[in-house]
PDB file of C-alpha atoms (C1' of nucleotides) in Angstrom:
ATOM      1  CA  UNK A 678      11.029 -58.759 214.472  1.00 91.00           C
ATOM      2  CA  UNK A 679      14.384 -59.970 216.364  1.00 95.00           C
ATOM      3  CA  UNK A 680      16.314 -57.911 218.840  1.00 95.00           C
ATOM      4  CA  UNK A 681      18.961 -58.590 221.102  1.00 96.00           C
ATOM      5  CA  UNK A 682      20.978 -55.866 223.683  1.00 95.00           C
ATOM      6  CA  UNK A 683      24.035 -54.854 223.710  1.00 95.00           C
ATOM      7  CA  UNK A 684      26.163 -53.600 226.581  1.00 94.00           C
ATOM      8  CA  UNK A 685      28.617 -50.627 226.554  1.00 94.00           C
ATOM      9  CA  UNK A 686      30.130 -48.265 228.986  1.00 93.00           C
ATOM     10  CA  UNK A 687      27.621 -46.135 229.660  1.00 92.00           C
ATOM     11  CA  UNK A 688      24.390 -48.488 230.176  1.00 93.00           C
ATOM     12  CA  UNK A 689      22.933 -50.640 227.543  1.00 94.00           C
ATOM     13  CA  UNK A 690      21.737 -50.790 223.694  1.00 94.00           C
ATOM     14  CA  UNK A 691      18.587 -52.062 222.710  1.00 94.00           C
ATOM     15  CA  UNK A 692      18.312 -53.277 218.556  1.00 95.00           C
ATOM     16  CA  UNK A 693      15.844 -54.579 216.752  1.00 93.00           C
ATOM     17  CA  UNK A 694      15.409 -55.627 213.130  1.00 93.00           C
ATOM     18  CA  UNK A 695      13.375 -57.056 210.386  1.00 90.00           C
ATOM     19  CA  UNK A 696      14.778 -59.035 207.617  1.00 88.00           C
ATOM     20  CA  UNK A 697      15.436 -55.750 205.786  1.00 88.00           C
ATOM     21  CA  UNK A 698      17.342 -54.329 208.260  1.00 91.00           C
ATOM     22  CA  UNK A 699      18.091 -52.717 211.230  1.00 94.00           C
ATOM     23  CA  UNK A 700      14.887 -51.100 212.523  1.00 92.00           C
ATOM     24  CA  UNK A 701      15.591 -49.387 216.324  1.00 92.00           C
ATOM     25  CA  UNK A 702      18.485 -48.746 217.941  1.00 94.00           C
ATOM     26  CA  UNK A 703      17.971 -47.056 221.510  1.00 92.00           C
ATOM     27  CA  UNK A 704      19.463 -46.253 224.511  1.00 93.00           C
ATOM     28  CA  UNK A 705      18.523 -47.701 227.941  1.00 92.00           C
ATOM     29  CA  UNK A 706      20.086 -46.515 230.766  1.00 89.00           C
ATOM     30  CA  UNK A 707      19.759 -50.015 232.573  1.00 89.00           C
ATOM     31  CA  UNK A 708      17.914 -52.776 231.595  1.00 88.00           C
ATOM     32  CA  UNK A 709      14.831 -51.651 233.356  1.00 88.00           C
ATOM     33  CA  UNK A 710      13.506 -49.695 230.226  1.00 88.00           C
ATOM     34  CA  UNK A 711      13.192 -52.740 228.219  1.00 89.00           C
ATOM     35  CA  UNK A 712       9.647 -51.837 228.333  1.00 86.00           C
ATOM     36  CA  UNK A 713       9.567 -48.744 227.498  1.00 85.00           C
ATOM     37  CA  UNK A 714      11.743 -48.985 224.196  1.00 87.00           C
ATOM     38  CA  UNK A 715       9.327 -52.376 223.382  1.00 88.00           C
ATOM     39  CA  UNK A 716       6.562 -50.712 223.897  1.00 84.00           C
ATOM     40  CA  UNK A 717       6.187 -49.621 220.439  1.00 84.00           C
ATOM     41  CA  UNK A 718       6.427 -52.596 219.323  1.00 88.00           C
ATOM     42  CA  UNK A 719       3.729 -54.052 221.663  1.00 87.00           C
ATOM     43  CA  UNK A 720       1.215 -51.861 220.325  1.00 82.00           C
ATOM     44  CA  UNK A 721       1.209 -53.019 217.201  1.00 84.00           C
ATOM     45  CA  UNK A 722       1.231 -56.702 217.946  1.00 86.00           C
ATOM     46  CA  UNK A 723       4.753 -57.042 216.687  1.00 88.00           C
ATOM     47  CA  UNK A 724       6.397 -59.905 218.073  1.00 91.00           C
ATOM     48  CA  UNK A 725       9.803 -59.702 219.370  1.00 92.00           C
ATOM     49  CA  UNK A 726      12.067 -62.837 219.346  1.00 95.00           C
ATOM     50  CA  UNK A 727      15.416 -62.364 220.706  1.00 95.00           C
ATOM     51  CA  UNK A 728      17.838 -63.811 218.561  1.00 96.00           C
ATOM     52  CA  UNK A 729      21.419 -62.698 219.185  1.00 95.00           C
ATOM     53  CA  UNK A 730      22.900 -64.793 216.229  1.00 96.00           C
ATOM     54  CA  UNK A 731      21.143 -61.866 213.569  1.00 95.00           C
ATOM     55  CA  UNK A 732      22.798 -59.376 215.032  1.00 96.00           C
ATOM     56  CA  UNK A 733      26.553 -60.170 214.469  1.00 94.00           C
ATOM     57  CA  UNK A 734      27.438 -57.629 211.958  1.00 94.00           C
ATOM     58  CA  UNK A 735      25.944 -55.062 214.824  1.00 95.00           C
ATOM     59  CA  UNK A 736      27.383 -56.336 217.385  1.00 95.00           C
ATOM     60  CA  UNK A 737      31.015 -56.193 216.044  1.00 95.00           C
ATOM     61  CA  UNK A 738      30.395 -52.457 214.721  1.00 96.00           C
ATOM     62  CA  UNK A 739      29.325 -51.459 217.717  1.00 96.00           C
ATOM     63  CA  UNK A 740      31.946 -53.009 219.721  1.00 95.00           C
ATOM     64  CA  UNK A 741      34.586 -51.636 217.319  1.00 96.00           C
ATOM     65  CA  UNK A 742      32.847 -48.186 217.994  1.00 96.00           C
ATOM     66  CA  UNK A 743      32.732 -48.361 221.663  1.00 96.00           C
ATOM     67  CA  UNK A 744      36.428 -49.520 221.422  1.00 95.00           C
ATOM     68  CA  UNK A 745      37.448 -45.605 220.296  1.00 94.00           C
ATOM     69  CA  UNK A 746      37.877 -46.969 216.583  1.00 94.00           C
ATOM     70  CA  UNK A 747      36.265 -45.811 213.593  1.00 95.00           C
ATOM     71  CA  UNK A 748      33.579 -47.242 212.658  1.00 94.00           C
ATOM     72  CA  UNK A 749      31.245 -46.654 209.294  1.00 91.00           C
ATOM     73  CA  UNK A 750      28.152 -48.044 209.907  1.00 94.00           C
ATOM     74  CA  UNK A 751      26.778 -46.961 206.535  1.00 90.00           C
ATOM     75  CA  UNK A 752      27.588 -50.762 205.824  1.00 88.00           C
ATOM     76  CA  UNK A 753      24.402 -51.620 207.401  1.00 91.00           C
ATOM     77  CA  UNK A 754      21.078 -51.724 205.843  1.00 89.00           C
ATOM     78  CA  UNK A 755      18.463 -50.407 207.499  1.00 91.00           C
ATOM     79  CA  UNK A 756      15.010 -50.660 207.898  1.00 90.00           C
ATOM     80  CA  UNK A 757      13.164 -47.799 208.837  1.00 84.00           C
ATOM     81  CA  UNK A 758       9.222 -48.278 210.336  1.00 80.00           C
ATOM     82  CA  UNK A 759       8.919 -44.790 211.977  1.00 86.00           C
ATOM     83  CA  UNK A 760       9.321 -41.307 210.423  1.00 87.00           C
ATOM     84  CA  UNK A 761       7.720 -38.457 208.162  1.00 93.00           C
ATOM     85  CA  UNK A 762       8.886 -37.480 204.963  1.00 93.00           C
ATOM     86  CA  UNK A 763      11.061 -34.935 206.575  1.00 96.00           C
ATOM     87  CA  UNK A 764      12.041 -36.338 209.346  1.00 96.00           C
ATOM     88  CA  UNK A 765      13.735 -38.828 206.903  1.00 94.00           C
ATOM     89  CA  UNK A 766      15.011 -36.149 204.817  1.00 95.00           C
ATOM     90  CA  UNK A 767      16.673 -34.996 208.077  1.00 96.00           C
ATOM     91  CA  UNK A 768      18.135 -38.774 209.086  1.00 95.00           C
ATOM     92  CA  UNK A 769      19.678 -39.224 205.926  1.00 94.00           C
ATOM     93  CA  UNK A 770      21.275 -35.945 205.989  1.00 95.00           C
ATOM     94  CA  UNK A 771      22.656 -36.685 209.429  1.00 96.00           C
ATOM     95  CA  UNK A 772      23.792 -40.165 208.441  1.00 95.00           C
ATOM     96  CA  UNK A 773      25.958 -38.351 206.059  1.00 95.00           C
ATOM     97  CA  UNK A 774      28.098 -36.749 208.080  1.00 96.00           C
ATOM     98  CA  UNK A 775      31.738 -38.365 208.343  1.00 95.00           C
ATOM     99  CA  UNK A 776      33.161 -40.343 211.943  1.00 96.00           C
ATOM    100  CA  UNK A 777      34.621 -37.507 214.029  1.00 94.00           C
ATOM    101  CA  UNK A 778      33.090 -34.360 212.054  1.00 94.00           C
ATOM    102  CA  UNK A 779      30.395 -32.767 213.476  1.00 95.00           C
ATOM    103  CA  UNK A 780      27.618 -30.103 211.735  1.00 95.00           C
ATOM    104  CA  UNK A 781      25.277 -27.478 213.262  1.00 96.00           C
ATOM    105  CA  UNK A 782      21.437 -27.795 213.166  1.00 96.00           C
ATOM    106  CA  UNK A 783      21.820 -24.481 211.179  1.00 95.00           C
ATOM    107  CA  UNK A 784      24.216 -26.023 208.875  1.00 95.00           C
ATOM    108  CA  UNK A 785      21.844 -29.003 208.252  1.00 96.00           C
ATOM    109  CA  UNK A 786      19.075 -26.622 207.761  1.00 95.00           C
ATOM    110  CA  UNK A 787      20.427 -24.574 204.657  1.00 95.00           C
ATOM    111  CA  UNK A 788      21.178 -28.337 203.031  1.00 95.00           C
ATOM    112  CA  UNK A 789      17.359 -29.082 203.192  1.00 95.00           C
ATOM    113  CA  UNK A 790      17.083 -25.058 202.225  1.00 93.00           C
ATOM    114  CA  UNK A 791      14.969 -24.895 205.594  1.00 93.00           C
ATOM    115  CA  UNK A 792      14.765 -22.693 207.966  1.00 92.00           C
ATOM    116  CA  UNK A 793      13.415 -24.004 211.125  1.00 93.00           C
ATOM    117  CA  UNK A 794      16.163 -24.704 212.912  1.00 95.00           C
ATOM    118  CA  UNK A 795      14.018 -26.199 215.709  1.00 95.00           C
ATOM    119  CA  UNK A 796      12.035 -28.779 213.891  1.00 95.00           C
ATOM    120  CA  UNK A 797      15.670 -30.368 212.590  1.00 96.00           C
ATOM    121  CA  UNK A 798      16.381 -30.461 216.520  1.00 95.00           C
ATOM    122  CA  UNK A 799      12.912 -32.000 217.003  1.00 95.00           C
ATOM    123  CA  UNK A 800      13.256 -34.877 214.209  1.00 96.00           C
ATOM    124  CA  UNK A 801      16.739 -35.680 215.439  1.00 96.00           C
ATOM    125  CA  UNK A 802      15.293 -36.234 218.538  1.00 94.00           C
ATOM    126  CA  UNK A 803      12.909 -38.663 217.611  1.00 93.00           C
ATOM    127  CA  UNK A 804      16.122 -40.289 215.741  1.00 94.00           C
ATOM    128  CA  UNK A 805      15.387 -44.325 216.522  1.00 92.00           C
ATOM    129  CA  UNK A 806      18.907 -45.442 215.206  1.00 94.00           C
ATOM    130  CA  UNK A 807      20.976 -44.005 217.920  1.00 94.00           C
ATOM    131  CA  UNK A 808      25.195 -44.052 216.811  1.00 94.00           C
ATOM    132  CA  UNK A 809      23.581 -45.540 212.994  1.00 95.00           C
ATOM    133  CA  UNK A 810      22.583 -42.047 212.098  1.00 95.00           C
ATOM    134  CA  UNK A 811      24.606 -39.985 214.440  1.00 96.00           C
ATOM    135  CA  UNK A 812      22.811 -37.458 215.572  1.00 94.00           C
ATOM    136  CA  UNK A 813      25.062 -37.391 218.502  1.00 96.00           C
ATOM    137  CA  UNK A 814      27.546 -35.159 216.250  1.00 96.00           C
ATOM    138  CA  UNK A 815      24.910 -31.815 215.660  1.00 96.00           C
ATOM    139  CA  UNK A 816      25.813 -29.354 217.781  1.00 95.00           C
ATOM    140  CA  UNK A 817      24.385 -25.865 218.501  1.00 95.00           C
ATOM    141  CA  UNK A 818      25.842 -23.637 216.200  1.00 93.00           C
ATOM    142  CA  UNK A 819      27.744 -21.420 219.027  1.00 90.00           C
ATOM    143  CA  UNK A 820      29.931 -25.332 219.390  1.00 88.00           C
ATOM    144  CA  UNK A 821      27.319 -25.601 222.186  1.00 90.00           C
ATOM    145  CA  UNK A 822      26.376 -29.277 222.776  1.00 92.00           C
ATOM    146  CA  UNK A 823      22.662 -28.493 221.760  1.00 91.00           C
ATOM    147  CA  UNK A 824      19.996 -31.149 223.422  1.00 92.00           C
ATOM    148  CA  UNK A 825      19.919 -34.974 223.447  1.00 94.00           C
ATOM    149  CA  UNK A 826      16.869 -37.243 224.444  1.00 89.00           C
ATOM    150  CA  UNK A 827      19.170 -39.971 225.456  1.00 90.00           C
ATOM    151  CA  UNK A 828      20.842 -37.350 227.864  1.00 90.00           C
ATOM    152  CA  UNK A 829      23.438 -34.900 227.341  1.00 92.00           C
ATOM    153  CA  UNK A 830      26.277 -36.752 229.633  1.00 92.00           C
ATOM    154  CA  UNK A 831      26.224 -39.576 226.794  1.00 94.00           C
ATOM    155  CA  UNK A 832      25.980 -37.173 223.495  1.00 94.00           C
ATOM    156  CA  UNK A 833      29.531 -35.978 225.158  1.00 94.00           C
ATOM    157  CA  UNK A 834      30.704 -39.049 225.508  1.00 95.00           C
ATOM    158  CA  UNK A 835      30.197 -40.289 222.119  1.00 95.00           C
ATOM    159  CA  UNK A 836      31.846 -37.050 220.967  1.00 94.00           C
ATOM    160  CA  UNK A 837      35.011 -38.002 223.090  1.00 94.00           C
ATOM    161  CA  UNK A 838      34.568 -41.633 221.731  1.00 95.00           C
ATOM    162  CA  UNK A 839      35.547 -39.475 218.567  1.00 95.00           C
ATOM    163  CA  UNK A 840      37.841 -37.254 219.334  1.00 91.00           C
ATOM    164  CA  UNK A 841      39.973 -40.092 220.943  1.00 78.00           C
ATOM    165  CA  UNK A 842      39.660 -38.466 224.198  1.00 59.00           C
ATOM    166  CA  UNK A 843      37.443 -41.493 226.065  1.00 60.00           C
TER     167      UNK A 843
ATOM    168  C1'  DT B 685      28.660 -11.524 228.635  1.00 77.41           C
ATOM    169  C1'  DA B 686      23.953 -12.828 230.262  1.00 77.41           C
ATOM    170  C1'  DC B 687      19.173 -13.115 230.009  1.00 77.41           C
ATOM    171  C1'  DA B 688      14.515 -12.375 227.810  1.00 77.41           C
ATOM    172  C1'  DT B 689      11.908 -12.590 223.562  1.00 77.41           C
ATOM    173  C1'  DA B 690      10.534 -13.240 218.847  1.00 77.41           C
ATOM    174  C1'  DA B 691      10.686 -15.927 214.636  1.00 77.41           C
ATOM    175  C1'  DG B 692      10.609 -20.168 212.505  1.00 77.41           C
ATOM    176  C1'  DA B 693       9.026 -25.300 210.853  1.00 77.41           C
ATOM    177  C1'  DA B 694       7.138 -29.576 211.997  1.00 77.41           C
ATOM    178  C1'  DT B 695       4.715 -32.718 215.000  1.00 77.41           C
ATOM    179  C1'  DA B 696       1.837 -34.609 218.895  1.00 77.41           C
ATOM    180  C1'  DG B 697      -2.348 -34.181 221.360  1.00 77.41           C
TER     181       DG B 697
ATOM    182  C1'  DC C1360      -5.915 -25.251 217.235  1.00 77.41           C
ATOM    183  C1'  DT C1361      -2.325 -25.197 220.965  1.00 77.41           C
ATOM    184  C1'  DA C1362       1.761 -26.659 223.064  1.00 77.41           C
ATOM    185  C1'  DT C1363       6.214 -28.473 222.523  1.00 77.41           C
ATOM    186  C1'  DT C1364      10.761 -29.123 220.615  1.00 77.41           C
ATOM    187  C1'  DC C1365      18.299 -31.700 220.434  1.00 77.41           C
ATOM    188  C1'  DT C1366      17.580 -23.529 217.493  1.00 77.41           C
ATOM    189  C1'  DT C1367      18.959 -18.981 216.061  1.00 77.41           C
ATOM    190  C1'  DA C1368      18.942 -13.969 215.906  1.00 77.41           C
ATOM    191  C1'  DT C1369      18.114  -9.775 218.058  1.00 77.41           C
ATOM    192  C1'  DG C1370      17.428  -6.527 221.750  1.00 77.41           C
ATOM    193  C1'  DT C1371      18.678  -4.685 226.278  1.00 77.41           C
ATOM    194  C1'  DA C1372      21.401  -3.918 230.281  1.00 77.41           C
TER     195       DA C1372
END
DNA sequence: TACATAAGAATAG
DNA sequence: CTATTCTTATGTA
């Protein structure tokens, strides 16, 4: 497993990958929570090489993103090593939606014809490709922000990112 | 409008 | 089984 980190406005990026694809994308407010994001990864015995050269597709994407342009990172393939059935379900229904739109957790919930609103919330949260599957653009259904585990202050920032307004 | 409460589905412990 | 969660709908003032 390689990773490498990536810096942006608002603090720092940590990816990783196997060679099927991008596996983790998270947000660290400052380098110190290299362990905690690793951490996974430590309990498994996984080792982690960093290795900036495999990540130059990612790195231009996300430096394209962070630039205010549009970016579809639907190009990249991914390689997910975390998730239930339905939090996938939920991820892949989220990667779906366009750069600049955003849905409701409501909306996403009559696609999967579900009804708990709050477990779509929940498996967005544990969402490990931060930006790749943008969970960033679910909002509560009264336009409300809703709730983001990488902090609120950056979910609205990614949305202004969007909107052209950053 | 603002706040409390119930309903709802899935997951972690 | 219980508690928790990036919700929504309804009731009450």
């Amino acid at each position: 497993m390689f990773y490498t980190i990536l810096d942006f406005p608002k603090g720092s990026i940590f990816l990783a990958k196997s060679g099927k694809g991008l596996s983790s994308a998270e947000f660290m407010k400052s380098r110190r929570d290299l362990g905690r994001v690793t951490k996974f990864f430590r309990e498994r015995d996984i080792p982690l090489v960093e290795d900036r050269v495999k990540f130059q597709l990612e790195e231009r994407l996300f430096r394209q993103y962070f630039e205010g342009r549009e970016v579809d990172f639907k190009a990249l393939s991914l390689d997910r090593l975390t998730g239930t059935a339905f939090q996938r379900k939920v991820w892949l229904e989220t990667r779906k939606i366009p750069y600049g739109k955003t849905e409701t957790y409501k909306s996403l919930a009559r696609r999967l014809h579900h009804r708990g609103y709050r477990s779509i919330g929940q498996a967005l949260s544990r969402n490990p490709l931060l930006i790749v599957i943008p969970c960033h653009r679910v909002l509560s259904s009264d336009g409300g922000l809703g709730g983001f585990s990488a902090g609120l202050e950056l979910k609205k920032y990614l949305l202004d990112l969007e909107r052209g307004k950053a």
